[in-house]
Short mmCIF file of N, CA and C in Angstrom, two decimals:
data_model
loop_
_atom_site.label_atom_id
_atom_site.label_comp_id
_atom_site.label_asym_id
_atom_site.label_seq_id
_atom_site.Cartn_x
_atom_site.Cartn_y
_atom_site.Cartn_z
N ARG A 1 33.41 34.10 101.77
CA ARG A 1 33.60 34.10 103.31
C ARG A 1 34.05 35.39 103.84
N GLY A 2 33.68 36.23 104.86
CA GLY A 2 33.97 37.55 105.05
C GLY A 2 33.72 38.49 104.25
N LEU A 3 32.84 38.45 103.12
CA LEU A 3 32.60 39.30 102.35
C LEU A 3 31.01 39.75 102.56
N THR A 4 30.57 41.14 102.40
CA THR A 4 29.10 41.41 102.78
C THR A 4 28.60 40.76 101.41
N ALA A 5 27.52 41.08 101.37
CA ALA A 5 26.35 40.36 100.29
C ALA A 5 26.49 41.48 99.25
N GLN A 6 26.48 42.95 99.42
CA GLN A 6 26.92 43.74 98.58
C GLN A 6 28.23 43.57 97.73
N ALA A 7 29.37 43.20 98.56
CA ALA A 7 30.63 42.98 97.93
C ALA A 7 30.60 41.56 97.04
N ALA A 8 29.77 40.65 97.47
CA ALA A 8 29.90 39.42 96.62
C ALA A 8 29.10 39.64 95.46
N LEU A 9 28.06 40.55 95.35
CA LEU A 9 27.48 40.74 94.17
C LEU A 9 28.31 41.71 93.07
N ALA A 10 29.01 42.44 93.85
CA ALA A 10 30.17 43.41 92.90
C ALA A 10 31.17 42.40 92.26
N LEU A 11 31.46 41.36 93.01
CA LEU A 11 32.50 40.62 92.60
C LEU A 11 31.77 39.73 91.57
N ASP A 12 30.80 39.18 91.45
CA ASP A 12 29.90 38.49 90.66
C ASP A 12 29.62 39.09 89.06
N PHE A 13 29.34 40.67 89.48
CA PHE A 13 29.22 41.17 88.42
C PHE A 13 30.62 41.36 87.50
N LEU A 14 31.54 41.67 88.47
CA LEU A 14 32.89 41.96 87.83
C LEU A 14 33.43 40.79 86.86
N GLU A 15 32.89 39.53 87.55
CA GLU A 15 33.25 38.16 86.70
C GLU A 15 32.46 37.76 85.34
N LYS A 16 31.10 38.60 85.84
CA LYS A 16 30.29 38.31 84.45
C LYS A 16 30.82 39.10 83.15
N GLU A 17 31.35 40.39 83.55
CA GLU A 17 31.67 41.36 82.68
C GLU A 17 33.06 41.15 82.45
N GLN A 18 33.79 40.04 82.67
CA GLN A 18 35.02 39.33 82.48
C GLN A 18 36.14 40.29 83.15
N HIS A 19 35.84 40.97 84.36
CA HIS A 19 37.09 41.70 85.09
C HIS A 19 37.35 41.32 86.34
N VAL A 20 38.58 41.52 86.74
CA VAL A 20 38.77 41.04 87.94
C VAL A 20 39.53 42.44 89.02
N LEU A 21 39.20 42.17 90.23
CA LEU A 21 39.59 43.10 91.08
C LEU A 21 41.34 42.92 91.71
N LYS A 22 41.95 43.69 91.56
CA LYS A 22 43.38 43.32 92.07
C LYS A 22 43.71 44.34 93.15
N SER A 23 44.74 43.85 93.85
CA SER A 23 45.31 44.75 94.64
C SER A 23 46.68 44.80 94.66
N VAL A 24 47.48 46.16 94.38
CA VAL A 24 48.73 46.20 93.72
C VAL A 24 49.42 47.09 94.98
N ALA A 25 50.42 46.55 95.63
CA ALA A 25 51.18 47.39 96.53
C ALA A 25 52.56 47.78 96.05
N SER A 26 52.74 49.11 95.94
CA SER A 26 53.90 49.92 95.65
C SER A 26 54.20 50.81 96.66
N LYS A 27 54.21 52.05 96.37
CA LYS A 27 54.43 53.13 97.33
C LYS A 27 52.97 53.10 98.05
N ALA A 28 52.21 52.91 97.59
CA ALA A 28 50.72 53.19 98.18
C ALA A 28 49.80 51.97 97.58
N LEU A 29 48.84 51.53 98.55
CA LEU A 29 48.03 50.48 97.86
C LEU A 29 47.20 50.79 97.10
N VAL A 30 47.23 50.31 95.79
CA VAL A 30 46.23 50.50 94.95
C VAL A 30 45.41 49.54 94.76
N PHE A 31 43.94 49.76 94.13
CA PHE A 31 43.20 48.67 93.92
C PHE A 31 42.77 48.88 92.40
N ALA A 32 42.85 48.09 91.42
CA ALA A 32 42.55 47.89 90.28
C ALA A 32 41.38 47.35 89.98
N VAL A 33 40.65 47.41 88.76
CA VAL A 33 39.81 46.86 87.95
C VAL A 33 40.20 46.68 86.64
N GLU A 34 40.48 45.19 86.36
CA GLU A 34 41.14 45.45 85.06
C GLU A 34 40.51 44.14 84.18
N HIS A 35 40.06 44.21 82.93
CA HIS A 35 39.65 43.23 82.15
C HIS A 35 40.62 41.98 82.15
N SER A 36 39.92 40.59 81.92
CA SER A 36 40.97 39.65 82.10
C SER A 36 41.92 39.40 81.06
N GLU A 37 41.48 39.87 80.09
CA GLU A 37 42.74 39.90 79.08
C GLU A 37 43.61 40.99 79.20
N GLY A 38 43.33 42.09 80.07
CA GLY A 38 44.45 42.85 80.51
C GLY A 38 44.53 44.22 79.46
N SER A 39 43.00 44.27 78.53
CA SER A 39 43.32 45.60 77.94
C SER A 39 42.62 46.83 78.10
N GLN A 40 41.72 46.56 79.38
CA GLN A 40 41.26 47.84 79.98
C GLN A 40 41.64 47.69 81.55
N ARG A 41 42.02 49.01 82.01
CA ARG A 41 42.18 48.86 83.67
C ARG A 41 41.90 50.51 84.09
N ILE A 42 41.42 50.22 85.13
CA ILE A 42 41.09 51.54 85.92
C ILE A 42 41.73 51.24 87.49
N ASP A 43 42.42 52.27 88.04
CA ASP A 43 42.88 52.55 89.10
C ASP A 43 41.78 53.04 90.24
N LEU A 44 41.67 52.27 91.34
CA LEU A 44 40.94 53.03 92.42
C LEU A 44 41.52 53.39 93.68
N TRP A 45 41.42 54.81 93.33
CA TRP A 45 42.28 55.49 94.59
C TRP A 45 41.44 56.00 95.86
N LEU A 46 42.02 55.78 96.96
CA LEU A 46 41.63 56.37 98.30
C LEU A 46 41.90 57.70 98.22
N CYS A 47 40.72 58.76 98.36
CA CYS A 47 40.66 60.05 98.43
C CYS A 47 40.66 60.77 99.92
N TRP A 48 41.50 61.60 99.91
CA TRP A 48 41.14 62.17 101.36
C TRP A 48 40.56 63.67 101.42
N GLY A 49 39.74 63.61 102.03
CA GLY A 49 39.07 65.12 102.10
C GLY A 49 37.97 65.21 101.16
N LEU A 50 37.49 64.15 100.62
CA LEU A 50 36.48 64.23 99.76
C LEU A 50 35.11 64.29 100.41
N GLN A 51 34.79 63.91 101.23
CA GLN A 51 33.22 63.84 101.88
C GLN A 51 33.31 64.88 102.34
N GLU A 52 34.51 65.55 103.49
CA GLU A 52 34.31 66.84 103.74
C GLU A 52 35.85 67.36 104.05
N PRO A 53 35.86 68.66 104.01
CA PRO A 53 37.24 69.16 103.94
C PRO A 53 38.30 68.51 105.25
N HIS A 54 39.22 68.35 104.78
CA HIS A 54 40.37 67.94 105.96
C HIS A 54 41.58 69.39 106.53
N PRO A 55 41.54 69.35 107.53
CA PRO A 55 42.37 70.36 108.28
C PRO A 55 43.71 70.58 107.59
N HIS A 56 44.35 69.18 107.33
CA HIS A 56 45.42 69.67 106.29
C HIS A 56 45.46 69.69 105.01
N LEU A 57 44.26 69.61 104.30
CA LEU A 57 44.08 69.94 102.86
C LEU A 57 43.51 71.12 102.58
N GLY A 58 42.72 71.92 103.29
CA GLY A 58 42.09 73.10 102.89
C GLY A 58 41.15 72.52 101.99
N ASP A 59 40.64 73.01 101.00
CA ASP A 59 39.62 72.79 100.06
C ASP A 59 40.02 71.69 98.92
N ASP A 60 41.53 71.01 99.06
CA ASP A 60 41.86 70.18 97.98
C ASP A 60 41.32 68.83 98.56
N VAL A 61 41.50 67.87 97.67
CA VAL A 61 41.37 66.60 97.72
C VAL A 61 42.80 65.97 97.82
N ALA A 62 43.11 65.03 98.35
CA ALA A 62 44.48 64.47 98.24
C ALA A 62 44.17 62.94 97.80
N LEU A 63 44.93 62.55 96.73
CA LEU A 63 44.87 61.10 96.30
C LEU A 63 45.91 60.33 96.98
N MET A 64 45.36 59.09 97.10
CA MET A 64 46.41 57.85 97.84
C MET A 64 46.73 58.22 99.16
N SER A 65 47.67 59.25 99.38
CA SER A 65 48.12 59.45 100.50
C SER A 65 47.72 60.65 101.14
N LEU A 66 47.44 60.84 102.39
CA LEU A 66 46.98 62.21 102.91
C LEU A 66 48.24 63.11 102.91
N TYR A 67 49.12 62.80 103.30
CA TYR A 67 50.41 63.67 103.31
C TYR A 67 51.38 63.67 102.03
N PHE A 68 51.23 62.81 101.34
CA PHE A 68 52.30 62.44 100.48
C PHE A 68 51.68 62.76 98.86
N GLY A 69 50.42 62.09 99.07
CA GLY A 69 49.88 62.09 97.46
C GLY A 69 49.45 63.31 96.96
N PRO A 70 49.00 63.26 95.65
CA PRO A 70 48.89 64.49 94.79
C PRO A 70 47.64 65.17 95.13
N ARG A 71 47.60 66.34 95.26
CA ARG A 71 46.64 67.26 95.79
C ARG A 71 45.81 67.81 94.36
N VAL A 72 44.45 67.69 94.81
CA VAL A 72 43.37 68.04 93.49
C VAL A 72 42.30 68.94 94.11
N PRO A 73 42.22 70.32 93.47
CA PRO A 73 41.09 71.12 93.78
C PRO A 73 39.79 70.36 93.60
N ARG A 74 39.09 70.50 94.82
CA ARG A 74 37.68 69.71 94.94
C ARG A 74 37.12 69.96 93.87
N ALA A 75 36.90 71.10 93.08
CA ALA A 75 36.04 71.39 92.22
C ALA A 75 36.22 70.28 90.81
N SER A 76 37.77 70.09 90.89
CA SER A 76 38.00 69.14 89.49
C SER A 76 37.63 67.71 90.01
N VAL A 77 37.22 67.37 91.32
CA VAL A 77 36.41 65.85 91.63
C VAL A 77 35.27 65.98 91.65
N LEU A 78 34.43 66.93 92.21
CA LEU A 78 33.06 66.90 92.49
C LEU A 78 32.21 67.89 91.49
N PRO A 79 31.06 67.92 90.98
CA PRO A 79 30.28 66.18 91.21
C PRO A 79 31.10 65.29 90.06
N ARG A 80 31.08 64.01 90.82
CA ARG A 80 31.37 63.18 89.82
C ARG A 80 30.57 62.95 88.59
N HIS A 81 31.28 62.25 87.66
CA HIS A 81 30.60 61.61 86.49
C HIS A 81 30.77 60.46 86.12
N LEU A 82 29.77 59.94 85.43
CA LEU A 82 29.83 58.66 85.08
C LEU A 82 30.75 58.46 83.54
N LEU A 83 31.74 57.91 83.78
CA LEU A 83 32.72 57.44 82.53
C LEU A 83 32.43 56.03 81.98
N PRO A 84 32.74 55.60 80.67
CA PRO A 84 32.43 54.24 80.36
C PRO A 84 33.65 53.48 80.43
N PHE A 85 33.60 52.44 80.54
CA PHE A 85 34.38 51.45 80.98
C PHE A 85 33.94 49.75 80.38
N GLY A 86 34.72 49.93 79.44
CA GLY A 86 33.71 48.33 78.92
C GLY A 86 32.18 48.67 78.47
N ARG A 87 31.59 47.54 78.77
CA ARG A 87 29.92 47.63 78.39
C ARG A 87 29.68 48.45 79.89
N SER A 88 30.38 48.93 80.50
CA SER A 88 29.53 49.61 81.97
C SER A 88 29.81 50.86 82.06
N ALA A 89 30.03 51.58 83.25
CA ALA A 89 30.44 52.60 83.51
C ALA A 89 30.68 52.76 84.97
N LEU A 90 31.52 53.76 84.97
CA LEU A 90 32.21 53.87 86.59
C LEU A 90 32.06 55.38 87.11
N TRP A 91 31.96 55.67 88.10
CA TRP A 91 31.80 57.14 88.65
C TRP A 91 33.53 57.76 88.63
N GLY A 92 33.73 58.75 87.81
CA GLY A 92 34.68 59.55 87.73
C GLY A 92 34.77 61.00 88.10
N PRO A 93 36.02 61.59 88.11
CA PRO A 93 35.86 62.90 88.63
C PRO A 93 35.52 63.78 87.88
N ASN A 94 34.88 65.06 88.30
CA ASN A 94 34.49 66.03 87.53
C ASN A 94 35.22 66.57 85.99
N GLU A 95 36.33 66.60 86.34
CA GLU A 95 37.49 66.84 85.28
C GLU A 95 38.57 66.16 85.53
N ALA A 96 38.21 65.12 84.50
CA ALA A 96 39.09 63.71 84.50
C ALA A 96 40.45 64.22 84.04
N GLU A 97 40.60 64.73 83.08
CA GLU A 97 42.06 65.00 82.44
C GLU A 97 42.61 65.97 83.26
N GLU A 98 42.14 67.13 84.05
CA GLU A 98 42.78 67.83 85.19
C GLU A 98 43.30 67.17 86.33
N VAL A 99 42.41 66.11 86.59
CA VAL A 99 43.04 65.13 87.76
C VAL A 99 44.49 64.34 87.40
N LEU A 100 43.99 63.78 86.15
CA LEU A 100 45.26 62.91 85.42
C LEU A 100 46.53 64.03 85.40
N TRP A 101 46.42 65.25 84.73
CA TRP A 101 47.25 65.90 84.81
C TRP A 101 48.14 66.26 86.01
N LEU A 102 47.27 66.64 87.09
CA LEU A 102 47.86 66.72 88.35
C LEU A 102 48.62 65.60 89.18
N TYR A 103 48.08 64.38 88.73
CA TYR A 103 48.46 63.09 89.09
C TYR A 103 49.72 62.72 88.36
N VAL A 104 49.89 63.09 87.22
CA VAL A 104 51.44 62.56 86.21
C VAL A 104 52.39 63.97 86.72
N GLU A 105 51.86 64.80 87.06
CA GLU A 105 53.01 66.36 87.48
C GLU A 105 53.45 65.54 88.75
N HIS A 106 52.72 65.35 89.91
CA HIS A 106 52.94 65.01 91.04
C HIS A 106 53.86 63.56 90.98
N SER A 107 53.60 62.71 90.10
CA SER A 107 54.75 61.78 90.03
C SER A 107 56.10 61.84 89.57
N GLY A 108 56.23 63.03 89.12
CA GLY A 108 57.47 63.38 88.29
C GLY A 108 57.76 62.67 86.88
N TRP A 109 56.72 62.22 86.19
CA TRP A 109 56.71 62.05 84.96
C TRP A 109 56.78 62.95 83.97
N ASN A 110 56.96 62.62 82.87
CA ASN A 110 57.13 63.65 81.76
C ASN A 110 55.68 64.36 81.49
N ARG A 111 55.64 65.75 81.38
CA ARG A 111 54.38 66.57 81.18
C ARG A 111 53.71 66.05 80.01
N ASP A 112 54.61 65.56 79.14
CA ASP A 112 53.97 65.13 77.84
C ASP A 112 53.79 63.75 78.03
N TRP A 113 52.96 63.04 78.93
CA TRP A 113 52.27 61.85 79.06
C TRP A 113 51.60 61.02 77.81
N ARG A 114 51.21 61.84 76.99
CA ARG A 114 50.51 61.60 75.96
C ARG A 114 51.40 61.01 74.81
N GLY A 115 52.60 61.72 74.67
CA GLY A 115 53.58 61.08 73.52
C GLY A 115 54.62 60.32 74.06
N SER A 116 54.52 59.68 75.50
CA SER A 116 55.87 58.98 76.07
C SER A 116 54.95 57.53 76.51
N CYS A 117 55.86 56.75 76.51
CA CYS A 117 55.30 55.57 76.95
C CYS A 117 55.88 55.23 78.31
N ARG A 118 54.90 54.78 79.47
CA ARG A 118 55.30 54.43 81.00
C ARG A 118 54.50 52.98 81.27
N GLY A 119 54.99 52.21 81.75
CA GLY A 119 54.49 51.08 82.48
C GLY A 119 54.05 50.43 81.23
N ARG A 120 52.52 49.80 81.24
CA ARG A 120 51.81 48.96 80.21
C ARG A 120 51.03 50.01 79.26
N LYS A 121 51.35 51.19 79.37
CA LYS A 121 50.53 51.87 78.48
C LYS A 121 51.02 51.35 76.89
N ILE A 122 49.76 51.62 75.97
CA ILE A 122 50.58 51.04 74.76
C ILE A 122 50.68 52.26 73.75
N ASN A 123 51.61 52.04 72.85
CA ASN A 123 51.72 53.27 71.98
C ASN A 123 50.52 53.46 71.13
N GLY A 124 50.25 54.59 70.98
CA GLY A 124 48.90 54.87 70.15
C GLY A 124 48.36 56.39 70.75
N GLU A 125 47.16 56.40 70.46
CA GLU A 125 46.60 57.54 70.74
C GLU A 125 45.76 57.23 72.06
N VAL A 126 45.96 58.29 73.17
CA VAL A 126 45.75 57.96 74.73
C VAL A 126 44.61 59.29 74.66
N ARG A 127 43.43 59.12 75.31
CA ARG A 127 42.50 60.18 75.71
C ARG A 127 41.92 59.84 76.80
N VAL A 128 41.29 60.77 77.52
CA VAL A 128 40.65 60.74 78.67
C VAL A 128 39.14 60.86 78.23
N LEU A 129 38.13 59.82 78.54
CA LEU A 129 36.85 60.02 78.10
C LEU A 129 35.98 60.68 79.07
#
């Protein structure tokens, strides 16, 4: 109830693939698609200035918050590329690793995010596909 037919189909597909859609409220509202066993997770970010330049951003795109979110060069986001996720693929940024570095740096985390543990990241090799 309250969902469009397209949204209902998307949720049915996620369930079939054993994934769930979650919303997490912290400093910013974040939506995530997560495997039901918690082994894979993709955060979905609201992007400002993605479709057309925003006067506050110039040629950058802001992630999560227009005024306080990380700013990323438009060329790092567009054109989007398909990235593997489980048995499916999701649209991701043109330069996924660059976007991740800028996000991590903006958050004040250790620049060596690959060698340190934060949140639910498990120890071991971490890579951007």
